[in-house]
């Protein structure tokens, strides 16, 4: 008896829900324009651009160098950087929107998302500051700055998500510089990423994840 | 007994050190095999640009393409011996095999990319005048007299053509703080010291702007 | 074939039900079975919880208790069910149900699967509809506390997407934003596709 009653009640609930959704938009909702596009980016990249760990790790964009974001968006559009989701996102952007987005994210400054393992932060810091000359790995700080905030087209790394940094360094040549002869700023990282071991990559990524 | 054993050990150590040095002088270290040399050169290019043209990053990495080999080797040796101080290059130097210096320098000598550019154009003519005529009332000789009319350098005198303007300005401004840092081992950097000191900031900027555009 | 599969599933569930340390003798799972079905595959508005991500189940149970998940069905059934739920019990329930095998509902509109898949994988960038794949994974497997969607029933997924557009469960970022961009047709396609996703 109890089961039957419950079942009926459930069906009634479903029916109730169904009828109340009749007023749902026939067309897609949301405001047009820049605000909507910013919100769209933030849906995946975090409400303050701090990044988000989904099935894929969506990187932090907050505080990022505008020239770097711009280069990456163009690289996605031109398929010099291969990422099916970001290609779709980027290729509908107008140049004005693209430029405005980069400025917007540059100005955000939430604390780092954190969540990285902590055991090898010290090693990560050492590699970041001094490189590994015996392994022909340049000091990251030389280009990315001692505070890892980047410079012009060289990206900020401070506060970047651990799984994203690990993936980027590990699969660098598979994802970036896919445009053949076309000029691509990603070429400079090929040697470095090639010479890093997985343990070193993990250490560096751990260090960066907590940098403000 | 203990003292004797210790002194024997010490004696042996000293002997070994001396023997190694004698050995090294008679038998210079083998140059690196090609794959390792190539890897080291690729490493240099990570910062100095894929064609050695220099790179503007958090630090300004100078152009080394087309540099005079004797000068480049001397600078690398100065980093190794801490006669020239720079935190980034110090780390690089730690892992530099002295036997590779001439091979590295030879590689970069042969590179000739376009200058990176970027300096203010309005300073160029002022800079050219200083480069060619010096600044007589400050006892600054014409740069061209040592670095050559086309700023390509010669022997121990560096090429300046195509050098990044920020690097040139910083170098002249920091000369005495960065170079010749071992008083026990004076080096050729002493030559530039009075000149670096005599030039004003504006004059340095002008010369740097002129040099950056030279192919 | 289907009946055979169902029978095998029941057997598997029966076998597994004995396995966890805090099994049916200690966890009052029969209370959940009233709505969620004896093998936790879901029934009507009550979703499949078998094979759902443990962190997600645990989080949702606590959200029901805190009344953060406030859509009408949750309010009517789950608030009462979780009123005296301890965090440890939430954890134990989550571990138990996440280990059960899940059957895909496959109750959506088959003709909408292709268009649903397109939205699932690529979103609709022109309309600021994000792709689902980046958080929920290529096979709807989810990640950490982000729920597994693969094979959830069409009716349930449709209901959830609609609830968010109405302002329910506002703390479930980023789903309210995601849903707000979807049209009714998008929801139909997505919910159908997801019900077949394995």
XYZ file of C-alpha atoms in Angstrom:
625
model
C 0.000 0.000 0.000
C 2.692 2.382 1.084
C 4.664 1.718 -2.112
C 1.692 2.328 -4.369
C 0.838 5.587 -2.619
C 4.389 6.799 -2.890
C 4.587 5.842 -6.547
C 1.477 7.843 -7.337
C 2.770 10.807 -5.431
C 5.998 10.703 -7.354
C 4.198 10.595 -10.664
C 2.104 13.521 -9.581
C 5.236 15.448 -8.732
C 6.715 14.756 -12.140
C 3.513 15.877 -13.794
C 3.490 19.049 -11.716
C 7.023 19.822 -12.776
C 6.228 19.155 -16.404
C 3.331 21.573 -16.510
C 5.199 24.381 -14.793
C 7.980 24.261 -17.383
C 5.611 25.236 -20.150
C 6.767 28.840 -19.743
C 10.421 28.009 -20.544
C 12.079 30.012 -23.267
C 11.583 28.679 -26.737
C 14.773 30.405 -27.738
C 18.025 30.622 -25.897
C 18.067 33.097 -23.050
C 20.716 35.457 -21.690
C 21.801 38.970 -22.542
C 23.682 39.426 -25.770
C 27.100 41.019 -25.955
C 30.175 41.319 -23.858
C 28.723 40.693 -20.385
C 27.240 37.431 -21.546
C 30.505 36.367 -23.103
C 32.432 37.073 -19.893
C 29.938 35.035 -17.897
C 30.294 32.257 -20.432
C 34.064 32.142 -19.946
C 33.608 32.177 -16.192
C 31.211 29.249 -16.262
C 34.187 27.013 -16.891
C 37.128 29.121 -15.777
C 35.645 30.054 -12.407
C 33.492 32.951 -11.280
C 36.605 35.044 -10.591
C 38.701 33.378 -13.248
C 40.464 31.260 -10.623
C 40.124 28.078 -12.703
C 38.009 24.986 -12.111
C 38.706 21.280 -11.757
C 36.255 19.365 -13.859
C 36.913 16.233 -15.836
C 39.380 18.512 -17.560
C 41.148 21.166 -15.545
C 40.120 24.606 -16.730
C 43.032 26.942 -16.189
C 43.157 30.101 -14.126
C 42.774 33.198 -16.294
C 42.734 35.760 -13.481
C 45.717 38.079 -13.618
C 46.891 36.573 -16.882
C 49.002 38.611 -19.310
C 46.598 40.038 -21.914
C 48.989 39.392 -24.794
C 49.291 35.777 -23.760
C 45.538 35.162 -23.605
C 45.173 36.872 -26.959
C 47.898 34.702 -28.513
C 46.334 31.555 -27.129
C 42.851 32.422 -28.352
C 44.280 33.075 -31.822
C 46.255 29.862 -31.633
C 43.047 27.955 -30.857
C 41.242 29.624 -33.747
C 44.073 28.878 -36.168
C 44.433 25.380 -34.748
C 48.086 25.979 -33.954
C 47.057 24.953 -30.478
C 44.826 21.929 -30.588
C 41.848 21.812 -28.228
C 38.420 20.964 -29.626
C 36.477 22.738 -26.895
C 38.499 25.958 -27.042
C 38.421 26.032 -30.824
C 34.658 26.183 -30.647
C 34.736 28.812 -27.944
C 37.312 31.020 -29.620
C 36.297 31.072 -33.231
C 33.074 32.943 -32.571
C 34.864 35.804 -30.800
C 35.099 39.157 -32.554
C 38.477 40.929 -32.330
C 36.973 43.640 -30.105
C 35.478 41.120 -27.713
C 38.728 39.176 -27.645
C 40.705 42.234 -26.646
C 38.159 43.285 -24.020
C 38.125 39.800 -22.505
C 41.877 39.787 -22.033
C 41.774 43.105 -20.201
C 38.911 41.929 -18.014
C 40.655 38.788 -16.863
C 43.975 40.523 -16.381
C 42.414 42.658 -13.686
C 40.942 39.843 -11.601
C 42.923 38.698 -8.567
C 41.320 35.886 -6.554
C 43.477 33.724 -4.263
C 44.897 30.559 -5.851
C 42.553 27.562 -6.004
C 45.248 25.401 -4.402
C 44.709 21.654 -4.147
C 48.170 20.621 -5.279
C 50.289 18.042 -3.450
C 52.636 19.718 -1.007
C 55.571 17.321 -0.655
C 57.779 18.774 -3.364
C 57.075 22.477 -3.266
C 60.665 23.141 -2.163
C 62.108 21.302 -5.125
C 59.654 23.085 -7.398
C 60.785 26.435 -6.101
C 64.432 25.583 -6.632
C 63.836 24.525 -10.214
C 61.681 27.576 -10.825
C 64.350 29.947 -9.550
C 67.504 28.247 -10.772
C 66.549 25.853 -13.516
C 68.430 22.600 -13.958
C 71.593 23.558 -15.836
C 72.861 19.977 -15.938
C 69.659 18.931 -17.691
C 69.585 22.018 -19.910
C 66.460 23.355 -18.269
C 66.492 27.132 -18.104
C 65.356 28.890 -14.931
C 61.633 29.526 -15.300
C 62.043 32.800 -13.433
C 64.295 34.175 -16.169
C 61.358 34.545 -18.522
C 58.285 34.205 -16.313
C 59.674 36.531 -13.657
C 60.756 35.773 -10.075
C 57.117 36.164 -8.988
C 55.836 34.057 -11.901
C 53.592 36.897 -13.040
C 54.816 36.757 -16.621
C 55.726 39.515 -19.041
C 54.022 40.620 -22.273
C 53.386 37.437 -24.239
C 55.008 35.261 -21.581
C 52.292 33.893 -19.335
C 51.689 34.346 -15.655
C 52.072 31.003 -13.896
C 51.356 32.071 -10.318
C 48.288 30.318 -8.935
C 47.852 28.094 -11.959
C 46.012 24.824 -11.354
C 48.290 21.877 -10.653
C 46.704 19.384 -13.078
C 46.691 22.020 -15.827
C 50.369 22.882 -15.422
C 51.289 19.196 -15.334
C 49.308 18.510 -18.480
C 50.714 21.540 -20.281
C 54.323 20.673 -19.581
C 53.867 16.970 -20.238
C 52.003 17.293 -23.536
C 53.473 20.582 -24.727
C 54.553 19.481 -28.185
C 51.387 17.490 -28.746
C 49.041 20.368 -28.138
C 50.960 23.478 -29.141
C 52.919 24.545 -32.178
C 50.750 22.412 -34.419
C 50.785 24.940 -37.215
C 53.892 23.657 -38.937
C 56.020 26.498 -40.202
C 53.729 29.229 -39.001
C 55.332 31.523 -36.459
C 54.453 30.314 -33.023
C 55.598 31.591 -29.659
C 55.184 28.139 -28.163
C 58.382 26.906 -29.846
C 60.523 28.406 -27.106
C 59.204 25.938 -24.523
C 59.890 22.785 -26.504
C 63.424 22.163 -25.268
C 62.584 22.868 -21.648
C 59.489 20.668 -21.517
C 61.346 17.902 -23.295
C 64.093 17.898 -20.663
C 61.903 17.846 -17.564
C 61.124 14.560 -15.831
C 57.590 13.834 -14.558
C 58.773 14.253 -10.965
C 60.257 17.650 -11.764
C 57.103 18.720 -13.583
C 55.021 17.730 -10.574
C 57.285 19.688 -8.243
C 57.168 22.832 -10.350
C 53.391 22.592 -10.748
C 52.987 22.164 -6.986
C 55.067 25.248 -6.300
C 53.183 27.380 -8.804
C 49.744 26.276 -7.620
C 50.105 28.113 -4.336
C 51.800 31.277 -5.580
C 49.754 34.404 -5.170
C 98.391 6.736 15.357
C 95.346 8.745 14.485
C 97.379 11.863 13.711
C 99.641 9.895 11.421
C 96.721 8.389 9.529
C 95.152 11.821 9.135
C 98.309 13.376 7.796
C 98.738 10.505 5.388
C 95.224 11.026 4.124
C 95.755 14.754 3.787
C 98.994 14.219 1.945
C 97.327 11.782 -0.400
C 94.507 14.217 -1.079
C 96.864 17.068 -1.865
C 98.897 14.843 -4.132
C 95.779 13.710 -5.950
C 94.634 17.297 -6.452
C 97.989 18.348 -7.798
C 98.188 15.295 -10.019
C 94.725 15.985 -11.428
C 95.657 19.529 -12.271
C 98.848 18.491 -13.968
C 96.903 15.853 -15.802
C 94.300 18.415 -16.867
C 96.899 20.800 -18.188
C 98.597 18.116 -20.232
C 95.326 16.523 -21.243
C 92.589 19.146 -21.817
C 89.058 17.773 -21.174
C 87.426 16.085 -24.110
C 84.846 18.211 -25.914
C 81.253 17.025 -25.531
C 79.878 14.566 -28.042
C 77.623 16.217 -30.607
C 74.212 15.276 -29.122
C 75.203 16.765 -25.796
C 76.622 19.872 -27.402
C 73.456 20.300 -29.449
C 71.380 19.916 -26.295
C 73.433 22.576 -24.565
C 73.072 24.969 -27.497
C 69.309 24.362 -27.591
C 69.289 25.228 -23.905
C 71.029 28.553 -24.580
C 68.413 29.303 -27.200
C 65.594 28.758 -24.731
C 66.407 32.159 -23.292
C 68.462 33.861 -25.959
C 66.020 33.198 -28.765
C 65.727 30.341 -31.192
C 68.056 32.135 -33.582
C 70.063 33.834 -30.828
C 68.345 37.142 -31.547
C 67.663 37.834 -27.862
C 64.407 37.697 -25.962
C 62.363 40.160 -23.955
C 61.105 38.410 -20.896
C 61.025 39.251 -17.211
C 64.735 39.758 -17.793
C 66.085 40.993 -21.088
C 68.139 38.259 -22.641
C 70.768 39.673 -24.970
C 71.322 38.853 -28.606
C 74.247 36.471 -29.014
C 73.772 35.780 -32.712
C 76.770 36.929 -34.725
C 78.766 37.650 -31.593
C 82.561 37.666 -31.715
C 83.593 34.164 -30.527
C 86.524 35.446 -28.492
C 84.238 37.843 -26.642
C 81.518 35.283 -26.033
C 83.980 32.716 -24.738
C 85.526 35.288 -22.434
C 82.120 36.229 -20.995
C 81.214 32.605 -20.372
C 84.546 32.092 -18.676
C 83.949 35.242 -16.615
C 80.627 33.804 -15.432
C 82.245 30.486 -14.565
C 85.027 32.222 -12.651
C 82.618 34.694 -11.065
C 84.447 37.676 -12.504
C 81.128 38.668 -13.998
C 78.158 38.374 -11.682
C 74.641 37.587 -12.791
C 72.342 35.204 -10.887
C 70.834 33.561 -13.961
C 74.079 33.114 -15.872
C 75.800 31.916 -12.705
C 73.486 28.917 -12.659
C 74.061 28.277 -16.324
C 77.812 28.505 -15.843
C 77.833 25.922 -13.048
C 76.991 23.219 -15.539
C 79.075 24.512 -18.418
C 81.928 22.316 -19.473
C 84.823 24.675 -20.303
C 85.687 22.449 -23.236
C 82.426 23.368 -24.940
C 82.874 27.130 -24.895
C 84.536 27.463 -28.270
C 82.000 25.154 -29.926
C 79.104 27.149 -28.462
C 80.679 30.444 -29.490
C 81.339 29.171 -33.009
C 77.711 28.130 -33.378
C 76.338 31.521 -32.409
C 78.887 33.399 -34.494
C 77.307 31.938 -37.599
C 73.744 32.950 -36.822
C 72.407 36.119 -38.409
C 68.742 36.802 -37.681
C 67.162 40.215 -38.169
C 67.453 42.519 -35.161
C 64.551 42.222 -32.750
C 64.007 45.975 -32.849
C 61.685 47.985 -30.635
C 63.666 51.040 -29.573
C 62.342 54.577 -29.926
C 63.095 55.822 -33.431
C 63.605 59.458 -32.454
C 66.759 58.633 -30.501
C 68.520 56.916 -33.371
C 70.178 59.917 -35.019
C 71.539 61.202 -31.699
C 72.831 57.744 -30.948
C 74.500 57.451 -34.329
C 76.377 60.681 -33.750
C 77.662 59.502 -30.370
C 78.586 56.141 -31.817
C 80.611 57.658 -34.645
C 82.073 60.694 -32.905
C 82.087 59.917 -29.198
C 81.469 62.629 -26.612
C 84.735 64.593 -26.634
C 83.900 66.934 -23.761
C 83.451 63.922 -21.488
C 86.540 62.130 -22.798
C 84.381 59.457 -24.352
C 86.035 58.042 -27.456
C 83.983 57.141 -30.515
C 82.545 53.660 -29.992
C 83.259 52.960 -33.639
C 86.970 53.201 -33.026
C 86.939 49.894 -31.131
C 83.651 48.249 -32.037
C 84.009 48.993 -35.726
C 82.089 51.309 -38.073
C 79.274 48.748 -38.396
C 79.392 47.749 -34.728
C 80.357 44.189 -35.662
C 83.244 44.136 -33.170
C 86.526 42.308 -33.604
C 88.456 39.781 -31.525
C 87.846 40.524 -27.880
C 85.671 43.531 -28.677
C 82.030 42.586 -28.849
C 79.597 43.040 -31.699
C 76.933 45.565 -30.679
C 74.874 45.601 -33.863
C 71.312 44.391 -33.281
C 71.687 44.246 -29.507
C 68.488 44.773 -27.524
C 68.358 48.362 -26.397
C 67.300 47.576 -22.826
C 70.231 45.211 -22.498
C 72.721 47.755 -23.805
C 71.380 50.443 -21.468
C 71.348 48.138 -18.436
C 74.830 46.846 -19.212
C 76.343 50.300 -19.377
C 74.470 51.433 -16.273
C 75.554 48.402 -14.205
C 79.022 47.999 -15.600
C 81.055 48.380 -12.435
C 78.608 46.339 -10.373
C 78.480 43.372 -12.677
C 81.840 43.053 -14.386
C 85.369 42.820 -13.112
C 84.134 41.538 -9.795
C 87.267 39.652 -8.866
C 89.924 42.187 -7.899
C 92.493 39.385 -7.873
C 91.805 38.733 -11.545
C 91.464 42.035 -13.417
C 90.101 41.581 -16.911
C 89.392 43.427 -20.104
C 86.139 44.760 -18.697
C 88.185 47.466 -16.990
C 88.505 49.190 -20.383
C 84.858 50.111 -20.529
C 84.506 51.237 -16.951
C 85.403 54.937 -17.434
C 83.250 55.153 -20.580
C 80.251 53.548 -18.927
C 80.593 55.993 -16.077
C 80.990 59.057 -18.258
C 77.924 58.542 -20.438
C 74.664 60.020 -19.211
C 71.488 57.970 -19.140
C 70.111 59.836 -22.137
C 73.273 59.301 -24.148
C 73.244 55.595 -23.301
C 69.619 55.300 -24.368
C 70.365 57.032 -27.656
C 73.337 54.841 -28.500
C 71.371 51.747 -27.517
C 68.504 52.754 -29.799
C 70.887 53.292 -32.701
C 72.651 49.961 -32.200
C 69.445 47.969 -31.991
C 68.512 48.791 -35.539
C 71.849 47.798 -37.030
C 71.827 44.631 -39.063
C 18.191 -9.841 -23.864
C 16.998 -7.019 -21.676
C 15.327 -9.360 -19.227
C 18.420 -11.498 -19.041
C 20.512 -8.400 -18.381
C 18.108 -7.239 -15.684
C 18.222 -10.615 -14.020
C 21.991 -10.683 -14.087
C 22.052 -7.194 -12.651
C 19.813 -8.156 -9.794
C 22.048 -11.099 -9.070
C 25.086 -8.878 -9.167
C 23.461 -6.346 -6.901
C 22.416 -9.066 -4.479
C 25.971 -10.367 -4.448
C 27.480 -6.946 -4.032
C 25.008 -5.974 -1.381
C 26.715 -8.377 0.946
C 30.176 -7.083 0.173
C 30.522 -3.606 1.708
C 31.482 -3.474 5.358
C 28.463 -1.372 6.280
C 25.966 -3.417 4.326
C 22.225 -3.610 4.436
C 22.175 -4.847 7.998
C 23.569 -1.559 9.225
C 22.578 0.979 6.570
C 18.822 1.435 6.298
C 18.980 1.258 2.508
C 15.501 -0.182 2.299
C 14.249 3.331 3.016
C 16.005 4.583 -0.092
C 14.780 1.643 -2.170
C 11.160 2.790 -1.802
C 11.805 5.593 -4.284
C 15.128 4.825 -5.863
C 14.279 1.246 -6.644
C 15.540 -2.036 -5.185
C 18.684 -1.927 -7.287
C 18.954 1.845 -6.998
C 18.454 2.353 -10.728
C 15.892 5.070 -10.087
C 12.162 5.228 -10.490
C 10.040 8.145 -11.683
C 11.429 11.384 -10.340
C 13.902 9.639 -8.044
C 17.175 9.340 -9.919
C 19.447 6.375 -10.345
C 21.992 6.490 -7.532
C 23.703 3.213 -8.306
C 27.162 3.916 -9.643
C 26.979 7.618 -8.911
C 30.183 9.308 -7.770
C 30.589 8.870 -4.021
C 31.726 12.472 -3.396
C 28.689 13.723 -5.247
C 26.187 11.559 -3.354
C 27.746 12.559 -0.064
C 27.654 16.239 -0.966
C 24.040 16.118 -2.140
C 22.832 14.291 0.963
C 24.289 17.036 3.097
C 22.834 19.706 0.804
C 19.405 18.171 1.242
C 19.887 18.292 4.985
C 21.021 21.922 4.846
C 18.109 22.724 2.520
C 20.505 24.133 -0.057
C 18.997 21.846 -2.663
C 15.507 23.239 -2.610
C 13.634 22.253 -5.747
C 10.107 20.951 -5.062
C 10.828 17.204 -5.339
C 13.921 17.488 -3.148
C 11.983 19.478 -0.605
C 9.105 17.056 -0.538
C 11.061 13.829 -0.261
C 14.722 14.350 0.520
C 14.550 16.971 3.230
C 12.621 14.594 5.451
C 14.779 11.649 4.501
C 17.988 13.427 5.480
C 16.746 15.415 8.461
C 18.687 13.285 10.928
C 21.474 12.155 8.634
C 24.925 12.279 10.188
C 27.968 13.140 8.043
C 29.313 9.648 8.695
C 26.091 8.057 7.497
C 26.110 10.286 4.401
C 29.609 9.075 3.707
C 28.645 5.434 4.204
C 25.575 5.655 1.995
C 27.696 7.299 -0.685
C 30.295 4.548 -0.562
C 27.616 1.877 -0.732
C 25.659 3.251 -3.651
C 28.632 4.338 -5.710
C 29.812 0.733 -5.805
C 26.583 -0.612 -7.288
C 26.467 -1.248 -11.038
C 24.532 1.294 -13.072
C 22.169 0.641 -15.971
C 21.684 3.299 -18.649
C 18.082 4.509 -18.678
C 17.929 4.928 -22.483
C 14.514 6.525 -22.153
C 15.188 9.655 -24.192
C 14.219 10.437 -27.761
C 16.618 8.458 -29.953
C 16.223 10.875 -32.844
C 17.631 13.702 -30.733
C 20.795 11.878 -29.705
C 22.958 13.338 -32.457
C 22.022 16.938 -31.786
C 22.274 16.323 -28.054
C 25.760 14.899 -28.476
C 26.837 17.982 -30.384
C 25.708 20.271 -27.592
C 27.178 17.978 -24.949
C 30.580 17.992 -26.598
C 30.834 21.467 -28.070
C 28.219 23.572 -26.367
C 26.854 26.366 -28.530
C 29.540 29.067 -28.392
C 27.496 31.577 -30.363
C 24.845 31.446 -27.665
C 27.248 31.110 -24.755
C 26.173 27.567 -24.040
C 29.175 25.789 -22.528
C 30.054 22.240 -23.397
C 29.261 19.617 -20.778
C 32.258 17.494 -21.569
C 34.800 19.688 -19.825
C 33.325 19.029 -16.393
C 31.305 15.876 -16.845
C 33.748 14.052 -19.099
C 33.462 12.510 -22.572
C 31.358 9.596 -21.350
C 29.494 11.501 -18.689
C 31.657 9.919 -16.009
C 31.978 13.088 -13.905
C 34.932 13.988 -11.751
C 35.354 14.226 -8.004
C 32.097 15.801 -6.736
C 30.846 16.589 -10.247
C 28.168 14.006 -10.965
C 28.209 11.139 -13.379
C 25.556 11.806 -16.004
C 25.992 8.859 -18.312
C 22.748 6.914 -18.536
C 20.748 9.063 -16.143
C 17.096 9.158 -17.102
C 15.833 11.672 -19.629
C 13.044 12.840 -17.316
C 15.390 13.409 -14.426
C 18.028 15.332 -16.373
C 15.377 17.429 -18.064
C 13.852 18.190 -14.685
C 17.177 19.222 -13.185
C 18.076 21.535 -16.056
C 14.682 23.161 -15.804
C 14.892 23.561 -12.035
C 18.036 25.614 -12.378
C 16.479 27.972 -14.878
C 13.769 28.632 -12.317
C 16.250 29.604 -9.641
C 16.151 26.420 -7.561
C 19.386 24.988 -6.172
C 21.107 28.300 -6.765
C 24.292 27.211 -4.974
C 25.023 24.483 -7.516
C 27.467 26.637 -9.473
C 27.948 26.634 -12.435
C 24.744 24.808 -13.365
C 22.358 27.754 -12.928
C 24.393 29.760 -15.435
C 24.678 26.803 -17.799
C 20.969 26.105 -17.751
C 20.029 29.743 -18.186
C 21.458 29.668 -21.683
C 19.636 26.533 -22.827
C 16.499 26.593 -24.917
C 13.740 24.030 -24.444
C 14.952 22.234 -27.557
C 18.507 22.129 -26.195
C 17.242 20.536 -22.986
C 15.269 17.906 -24.872
C 18.282 16.993 -26.949
C 20.730 16.940 -24.060
C 18.496 14.943 -21.733
C 17.842 12.419 -24.482
C 21.512 12.055 -25.370
C 22.611 11.691 -21.758
C 20.118 8.891 -21.136
C 21.937 6.801 -23.752
C 25.473 7.839 -22.800
C 27.623 5.020 -21.461
